[in-house]
N, CA, C and O atoms as a MOPAC input file, in Angstrom:
PM7 MOZYME 1SCF
protein

 N    -86.21600 1  -184.24400 1   -80.65300 1
 C    -86.31300 1  -184.94000 1   -79.38700 1
 C    -87.79600 1  -185.14100 1   -79.07000 1
 O    -88.60700 1  -184.23700 1   -79.26900 1
 N    -88.13700 1  -186.30600 1   -78.58800 1
 C    -89.52300 1  -186.61700 1   -78.23100 1
 C    -89.58800 1  -187.07500 1   -76.78800 1
 O    -88.77100 1  -187.88700 1   -76.35400 1
 N    -90.53400 1  -186.57200 1   -76.05900 1
 C    -90.93500 1  -187.09100 1   -74.75500 1
 C    -92.40200 1  -187.42000 1   -74.91400 1
 O    -93.03100 1  -186.96100 1   -75.86700 1
 N    -92.95800 1  -188.18900 1   -74.02500 1
 C    -94.35600 1  -188.58600 1   -74.13800 1
 C    -95.25200 1  -187.36300 1   -74.32600 1
 O    -95.36500 1  -186.52400 1   -73.43200 1
 N    -95.88700 1  -187.27100 1   -75.49500 1
 C    -96.80400 1  -186.17600 1   -75.77600 1
 C    -96.14200 1  -184.85200 1   -76.06400 1
 O    -96.81500 1  -183.82200 1   -76.08800 1
 N    -94.80900 1  -184.84900 1   -76.29000 1
 C    -94.08800 1  -183.60500 1   -76.53700 1
 C    -93.10900 1  -183.78200 1   -77.68800 1
 O    -92.48200 1  -184.83100 1   -77.83500 1
 N    -92.99100 1  -182.74700 1   -78.49300 1
 C    -92.00400 1  -182.71200 1   -79.57200 1
 C    -91.20800 1  -181.43300 1   -79.38100 1
 O    -91.78900 1  -180.36900 1   -79.16300 1
 N    -89.88200 1  -181.52200 1   -79.46200 1
 C    -89.02200 1  -180.36500 1   -79.26500 1
 C    -88.40200 1  -179.93700 1   -80.59100 1
 O    -87.79800 1  -180.74900 1   -81.29200 1
 N    -88.55300 1  -178.65700 1   -80.92800 1
 C    -87.88600 1  -178.08400 1   -82.09700 1
 C    -86.38200 1  -178.06500 1   -81.84200 1
 O    -85.94400 1  -178.16100 1   -80.69600 1
 N    -85.59800 1  -177.94300 1   -82.89900 1
 C    -84.13100 1  -177.95900 1   -82.78300 1
 C    -83.60700 1  -176.87700 1   -81.84800 1
 O    -82.72600 1  -177.14500 1   -81.03200 1
 N    -84.14000 1  -175.64500 1   -81.95300 1
 C    -83.69600 1  -174.56000 1   -81.09100 1
 C    -83.96000 1  -174.88700 1   -79.62500 1
 O    -83.11500 1  -174.60800 1   -78.77400 1
 N    -85.10000 1  -175.46400 1   -79.31700 1
 C    -85.42800 1  -175.83000 1   -77.93900 1
 C    -84.45800 1  -176.88700 1   -77.41900 1
 O    -84.06600 1  -176.84100 1   -76.25300 1
 N    -84.06700 1  -177.82900 1   -78.25700 1
 C    -83.10300 1  -178.85700 1   -77.86500 1
 C    -81.76100 1  -178.21400 1   -77.53400 1
 O    -81.12800 1  -178.57200 1   -76.54000 1
 N    -81.32600 1  -177.26700 1   -78.36100 1
 C    -80.06000 1  -176.57100 1   -78.12600 1
 C    -80.08900 1  -175.81700 1   -76.79900 1
 O    -79.12500 1  -175.87100 1   -76.03500 1
 N    -81.18400 1  -175.11800 1   -76.52000 1
 C    -81.29400 1  -174.36100 1   -75.27000 1
 C    -81.26300 1  -175.31300 1   -74.07900 1
 O    -80.58500 1  -175.03900 1   -73.08900 1
 N    -81.98500 1  -176.42200 1   -74.16100 1
 C    -81.98300 1  -177.39300 1   -73.05800 1
 C    -80.56200 1  -177.86800 1   -72.77200 1
 O    -80.17200 1  -178.00200 1   -71.61200 1
 N    -79.79300 1  -178.12200 1   -73.81900 1
 C    -78.41800 1  -178.59100 1   -73.64400 1
 C    -77.53000 1  -177.52800 1   -73.00300 1
 O    -76.54600 1  -177.86800 1   -72.34600 1
 N    -77.85700 1  -176.25300 1   -73.18200 1
 C    -77.02800 1  -175.16500 1   -72.67800 1
 C    -77.48900 1  -174.61900 1   -71.32200 1
 O    -76.85800 1  -173.70900 1   -70.78400 1
 N    -78.56900 1  -175.15400 1   -70.76600 1
 C    -79.01800 1  -174.68000 1   -69.45700 1
 C    -77.91800 1  -174.92800 1   -68.42300 1
 O    -77.19600 1  -175.92100 1   -68.51500 1
 N    -77.78300 1  -174.02400 1   -67.43000 1
 C    -76.61900 1  -174.05600 1   -66.55200 1
 C    -76.52300 1  -175.24800 1   -65.59300 1
 O    -75.41700 1  -175.62200 1   -65.20100 1
 N    -77.64200 1  -175.84600 1   -65.20800 1
 C    -77.60000 1  -176.93000 1   -64.21900 1
 C    -78.69300 1  -177.96600 1   -64.51700 1
 O    -79.60800 1  -177.73000 1   -65.30600 1
 N    -78.56100 1  -179.10600 1   -63.86100 1
 C    -79.61900 1  -180.12200 1   -63.94100 1
 C    -80.91000 1  -179.58600 1   -63.34200 1
 O    -82.00100 1  -179.90600 1   -63.81500 1
 N    -80.78400 1  -178.76500 1   -62.29400 1
 C    -81.95700 1  -178.15600 1   -61.66900 1
 C    -82.71200 1  -177.28000 1   -62.68300 1
 O    -83.94200 1  -177.28300 1   -62.71100 1
 N    -81.98300 1  -176.54300 1   -63.49900 1
 C    -82.60800 1  -175.69700 1   -64.51800 1
 C    -83.36200 1  -176.55700 1   -65.53400 1
 O    -84.49700 1  -176.24600 1   -65.89500 1
 N    -82.73200 1  -177.63200 1   -65.98900 1
 C    -83.40500 1  -178.53300 1   -66.93900 1
 C    -84.64900 1  -179.14100 1   -66.30500 1
 O    -85.68500 1  -179.27300 1   -66.95700 1
 N    -84.54500 1  -179.50600 1   -65.04100 1
 C    -85.69700 1  -180.08300 1   -64.32900 1
 C    -86.83900 1  -179.07300 1   -64.24900 1
 O    -87.99900 1  -179.42900 1   -64.45800 1
 N    -86.51300 1  -177.80600 1   -63.94500 1
 C    -87.54700 1  -176.76800 1   -63.85900 1
 C    -88.26300 1  -176.59400 1   -65.19400 1
 O    -89.48900 1  -176.49200 1   -65.24100 1
 N    -87.49000 1  -176.56200 1   -66.27900 1
 C    -88.09400 1  -176.42000 1   -67.60800 1
 C    -88.98700 1  -177.61600 1   -67.91100 1
 O    -90.11800 1  -177.44300 1   -68.36600 1
 N    -88.49400 1  -178.82500 1   -67.66600 1
 C    -89.28700 1  -180.02100 1   -67.95700 1
 C    -90.54200 1  -180.10400 1   -67.10000 1
 O    -91.57700 1  -180.58000 1   -67.56600 1
 N    -90.46600 1  -179.65000 1   -65.85700 1
 C    -91.66200 1  -179.64500 1   -65.00000 1
 C    -92.71300 1  -178.68300 1   -65.54400 1
 O    -93.90400 1  -178.99500 1   -65.53400 1
 N    -92.28000 1  -177.51600 1   -66.01800 1
 C    -93.22900 1  -176.56300 1   -66.61000 1
 C    -93.83200 1  -177.14800 1   -67.88100 1
 O    -95.03400 1  -177.02500 1   -68.11700 1
 N    -93.00600 1  -177.77700 1   -68.69200 1
 C    -93.50300 1  -178.38100 1   -69.93400 1
 C    -94.53000 1  -179.47200 1   -69.62000 1
 O    -95.55600 1  -179.56400 1   -70.29300 1
 N    -94.26800 1  -180.28400 1   -68.62100 1
 C    -95.22600 1  -181.33100 1   -68.25300 1
 C    -96.51800 1  -180.73100 1   -67.70200 1
 O    -97.60300 1  -181.24300 1   -67.98000 1
 N    -96.41300 1  -179.65500 1   -66.92600 1
 C    -97.60300 1  -178.96400 1   -66.42100 1
 C    -98.45200 1  -178.44900 1   -67.58600 1
 O    -99.67200 1  -178.61800 1   -67.59500 1
 N    -97.81000 1  -177.83200 1   -68.54700 1
 C    -98.52100 1  -177.30400 1   -69.71700 1
 C    -99.13600 1  -178.44400 1   -70.52700 1
 O   -100.25500 1  -178.32600 1   -71.02500 1
 N    -98.40500 1  -179.53800 1   -70.65300 1
 C    -98.91400 1  -180.68200 1   -71.41600 1
 C   -100.22600 1  -181.22000 1   -70.87500 1
 O   -101.02800 1  -181.78100 1   -71.62200 1
 N   -100.44900 1  -181.04800 1   -69.57000 1
 C   -101.69600 1  -181.52000 1   -68.95300 1
 C   -102.89600 1  -180.66700 1   -69.35900 1
 O   -104.02100 1  -181.16600 1   -69.38000 1
 N   -102.67900 1  -179.38900 1   -69.68000 1
 C   -103.76100 1  -178.48900 1   -70.10100 1
 C   -103.18100 1  -177.39000 1   -70.99900 1
 O   -103.05100 1  -176.24700 1   -70.56000 1
 N   -102.83500 1  -177.71500 1   -72.23800 1
 C   -102.13600 1  -176.75800 1   -73.10800 1
 C   -102.92200 1  -175.49800 1   -73.44500 1
 O   -102.32200 1  -174.49100 1   -73.82400 1
 N   -104.23700 1  -175.52300 1   -73.32000 1
 C   -105.02500 1  -174.34200 1   -73.69000 1
 C   -105.23600 1  -173.38000 1   -72.51900 1
 O   -105.92000 1  -172.36700 1   -72.67000 1
 N   -104.66000 1  -173.68400 1   -71.35800 1
 C   -104.79200 1  -172.81100 1   -70.19500 1
 C   -103.82900 1  -171.62700 1   -70.25500 1
 O   -103.95900 1  -170.69800 1   -69.45800 1
 N   -102.88300 1  -171.63800 1   -71.16200 1
 C   -101.87100 1  -170.59900 1   -71.27000 1
 C   -102.20700 1  -169.68000 1   -72.43600 1
 O   -102.88900 1  -170.10400 1   -73.36900 1
 N   -101.74600 1  -168.42900 1   -72.40600 1
 C   -102.17200 1  -167.44600 1   -73.41300 1
 C   -101.66700 1  -167.72100 1   -74.83200 1
 O   -100.54900 1  -168.19300 1   -75.04000 1
 N   -102.52500 1  -167.40900 1   -75.78700 1
 C   -102.20800 1  -167.48400 1   -77.20900 1
 C   -101.51400 1  -166.17500 1   -77.58400 1
 O   -102.08000 1  -165.10200 1   -77.37900 1
 N   -100.30000 1  -166.24800 1   -78.12800 1
 C    -99.51800 1  -165.04500 1   -78.43000 1
 C    -99.21400 1  -164.89400 1   -79.92300 1
 O    -98.31500 1  -164.14300 1   -80.30200 1
 N    -99.95200 1  -165.59600 1   -80.75300 1
 C    -99.67000 1  -165.52500 1   -82.19300 1
 C    -99.95500 1  -164.12200 1   -82.73300 1
 O   -100.77000 1  -163.37900 1   -82.18700 1
 N    -99.27100 1  -163.79100 1   -83.80000 1
 C    -99.48000 1  -162.51000 1   -84.46400 1
 C   -100.86500 1  -162.47400 1   -85.09100 1
 O   -101.37600 1  -163.50800 1   -85.52000 1
 N   -101.48100 1  -161.28800 1   -85.15200 1
 C   -102.79500 1  -161.18000 1   -85.80900 1
 C   -102.72300 1  -161.71600 1   -87.24700 1
 O   -101.78900 1  -161.41400 1   -87.98900 1
 N   -103.69400 1  -162.48900 1   -87.60900 1
 C   -103.74900 1  -163.05500 1   -88.94800 1
 C   -103.02300 1  -164.37100 1   -89.10500 1
 O   -103.16300 1  -165.02700 1   -90.13700 1
 N   -102.23900 1  -164.78300 1   -88.09800 1
 C   -101.51100 1  -166.04200 1   -88.17800 1
 C   -102.46800 1  -167.20300 1   -87.94800 1
 O   -103.33600 1  -167.13300 1   -87.07900 1
 N   -102.31500 1  -168.24700 1   -88.70800 1
 C   -103.17100 1  -169.41600 1   -88.54300 1
 C   -102.55300 1  -170.43300 1   -87.58900 1
 O   -103.25500 1  -171.30800 1   -87.08200 1
 N   -101.25400 1  -170.32900 1   -87.33800 1
 C   -100.58300 1  -171.27000 1   -86.45100 1
 C   -100.70600 1  -170.79300 1   -85.00200 1
 O   -100.28500 1  -169.68500 1   -84.66800 1
 N   -101.27700 1  -171.62600 1   -84.15800 1
 C   -101.47200 1  -171.27900 1   -82.75900 1
 C   -100.14100 1  -171.36700 1   -82.02200 1
 O    -99.46600 1  -172.39500 1   -82.07400 1
 N    -99.76500 1  -170.29100 1   -81.33600 1
 C    -98.54200 1  -170.25700 1   -80.54200 1
 C    -98.91500 1  -169.75200 1   -79.15200 1
 O    -99.53700 1  -168.70000 1   -79.00800 1
 N    -98.53400 1  -170.50200 1   -78.15200 1
 C    -98.84100 1  -170.13700 1   -76.77400 1
 C    -97.54500 1  -170.02300 1   -75.98300 1
 O    -96.52000 1  -170.58300 1   -76.37100 1
 N    -97.59700 1  -169.28600 1   -74.85700 1
 C    -96.43000 1  -169.11400 1   -73.99400 1
 C    -96.77800 1  -169.48100 1   -72.56400 1
 O    -97.87000 1  -169.19400 1   -72.07400 1
 N    -95.82300 1  -170.12100 1   -71.91000 1
 C    -95.95800 1  -170.46700 1   -70.49600 1
 C    -94.73400 1  -169.95900 1   -69.75500 1
 O    -93.62400 1  -169.96600 1   -70.28700 1
 N    -94.94800 1  -169.51500 1   -68.51300 1
 C    -93.86400 1  -168.94600 1   -67.71000 1
 C    -93.74600 1  -169.66900 1   -66.37800 1
 O    -94.74600 1  -169.95000 1   -65.71700 1
 N    -92.51300 1  -169.96400 1   -65.99500 1
 C    -92.20100 1  -170.50900 1   -64.68400 1
 C    -91.44000 1  -169.45600 1   -63.89700 1
 O    -91.40000 1  -168.29100 1   -64.29300 1
 N    -90.83900 1  -169.85500 1   -62.79000 1
 C    -90.10100 1  -168.91500 1   -61.94500 1
 C    -88.90500 1  -168.31800 1   -62.67900 1
 O    -88.67300 1  -167.11200 1   -62.59600 1
 N    -88.14000 1  -169.14700 1   -63.40100 1
 C    -86.95800 1  -168.65800 1   -64.11400 1
 C    -86.92900 1  -169.07200 1   -65.57200 1
 O    -85.92800 1  -168.86000 1   -66.25700 1
 N    -88.00900 1  -169.65700 1   -66.05400 1
 C    -88.00800 1  -170.11600 1   -67.44100 1
 C    -89.32700 1  -169.76700 1   -68.12200 1
 O    -90.32000 1  -169.44100 1   -67.47200 1
 N    -89.30600 1  -169.84500 1   -69.43000 1
 C    -90.50900 1  -169.67500 1   -70.23100 1
 C    -90.32300 1  -170.50000 1   -71.48800 1
 O    -89.20100 1  -170.86500 1   -71.83900 1
 N    -91.40900 1  -170.79300 1   -72.16000 1
 C    -91.29000 1  -171.43200 1   -73.46800 1
 C    -92.51800 1  -171.14500 1   -74.31200 1
 O    -93.60200 1  -170.86100 1   -73.80300 1
 N    -92.31200 1  -171.22800 1   -75.61800 1
 C    -93.40100 1  -171.11300 1   -76.59200 1
 C    -93.68400 1  -172.50800 1   -77.12500 1
 O    -92.78100 1  -173.32700 1   -77.29300 1
 N    -94.95800 1  -172.75600 1   -77.38800 1
 C    -95.34400 1  -174.07400 1   -77.87300 1
 C    -96.59400 1  -173.97400 1   -78.73500 1
 O    -97.30200 1  -172.96600 1   -78.74200 1
 N    -96.83300 1  -175.05000 1   -79.45300 1
 C    -98.03500 1  -175.19200 1   -80.26500 1
 C    -98.73000 1  -176.48000 1   -79.83700 1
 O    -98.11700 1  -177.54600 1   -79.87500 1
 N   -100.00200 1  -176.40400 1   -79.42900 1
 C   -100.72800 1  -177.63100 1   -79.08000 1
 C   -101.12300 1  -178.40300 1   -80.35200 1
 O   -101.51700 1  -177.80300 1   -81.35200 1
 N   -101.01400 1  -179.72500 1   -80.30000 1
 C   -101.37400 1  -180.59600 1   -81.42100 1
 C   -102.07500 1  -181.84500 1   -80.90200 1
 O   -101.40500 1  -182.72300 1   -80.35800 1
 N   -103.34900 1  -181.96100 1   -81.04000 1
 C   -104.09500 1  -183.19400 1   -80.75800 1
 C   -103.55600 1  -183.99200 1   -79.56200 1
 O   -103.11800 1  -185.13100 1   -79.72800 1
 N   -103.58400 1  -183.41700 1   -78.39500 1
 C   -103.15400 1  -184.12200 1   -77.20000 1
 C   -101.66000 1  -184.07800 1   -76.93200 1
 O   -101.19600 1  -184.68300 1   -75.96600 1
 N   -100.90100 1  -183.38300 1   -77.75300 1
 C    -99.45500 1  -183.23700 1   -77.55500 1
 C    -99.09600 1  -181.76400 1   -77.68600 1
 O    -99.92100 1  -180.95200 1   -78.10500 1
 N    -97.86600 1  -181.42400 1   -77.32600 1
 C    -97.40200 1  -180.06200 1   -77.54600 1
 C    -96.07400 1  -180.09600 1   -78.28700 1
 O    -95.25700 1  -180.99300 1   -78.07900 1
 N    -95.87100 1  -179.12000 1   -79.14500 1
 C    -94.61300 1  -178.94100 1   -79.85900 1
 C    -93.89800 1  -177.75900 1   -79.20400 1
 O    -94.34800 1  -176.61800 1   -79.31300 1
 N    -92.78800 1  -178.03500 1   -78.52700 1
 C    -92.01300 1  -176.99100 1   -77.86000 1
 C    -91.15000 1  -176.32300 1   -78.91400 1
 O    -90.29100 1  -176.95300 1   -79.53100 1
 N    -91.39700 1  -175.02500 1   -79.11000 1
 C    -90.74500 1  -174.29000 1   -80.18100 1
 C    -89.50000 1  -173.54900 1   -79.71800 1
 O    -88.48100 1  -173.53200 1   -80.40800 1
 N    -89.59300 1  -172.93700 1   -78.54500 1
 C    -88.48700 1  -172.12400 1   -78.04500 1
 C    -88.52900 1  -172.11700 1   -76.52500 1
 O    -89.60200 1  -172.12100 1   -75.92200 1
 N    -87.34100 1  -172.10600 1   -75.90700 1
 C    -87.22500 1  -172.10100 1   -74.44800 1
 C    -86.33100 1  -170.92100 1   -74.05900 1
 O    -85.34800 1  -170.62700 1   -74.74000 1
 N    -86.67800 1  -170.25400 1   -72.96900 1
 C    -85.84200 1  -169.18500 1   -72.44300 1
 C    -85.55900 1  -169.40800 1   -70.96800 1
 O    -86.34100 1  -170.04200 1   -70.25900 1
 N    -84.42200 1  -168.87300 1   -70.51500 1
 C    -84.00500 1  -169.04500 1   -69.12200 1
 C    -83.45100 1  -167.73200 1   -68.60900 1
 O    -82.66200 1  -167.08600 1   -69.29900 1
 N    -83.84900 1  -167.32200 1   -67.40700 1
 C    -83.33300 1  -166.10700 1   -66.77300 1
 C    -82.49500 1  -166.51200 1   -65.57600 1
 O    -82.98800 1  -167.19100 1   -64.67500 1
 N    -81.24300 1  -166.10400 1   -65.55600 1
 C    -80.35400 1  -166.41500 1   -64.42100 1
 C    -80.66000 1  -165.57100 1   -63.23100 1
 O    -80.00800 1  -165.70400 1   -62.19600 1

């Protein structure tokens, strides 16, 4: 799945489809858009020695992991807390 400046991994697409409400999907997408505006403002959580940059962002009830790529972000995983 592609949105402007965003690429979603298969697992992230599955989680988005399983979110409980439209409001939940909206909250996740708003956080993703916020991160897309400044992807390096969020913490790098990659394992020591890993060359692939992985960052995490947290909202009120959601979080996601992503990798910044030349002005875009690749959404790797999404989580939701009820």
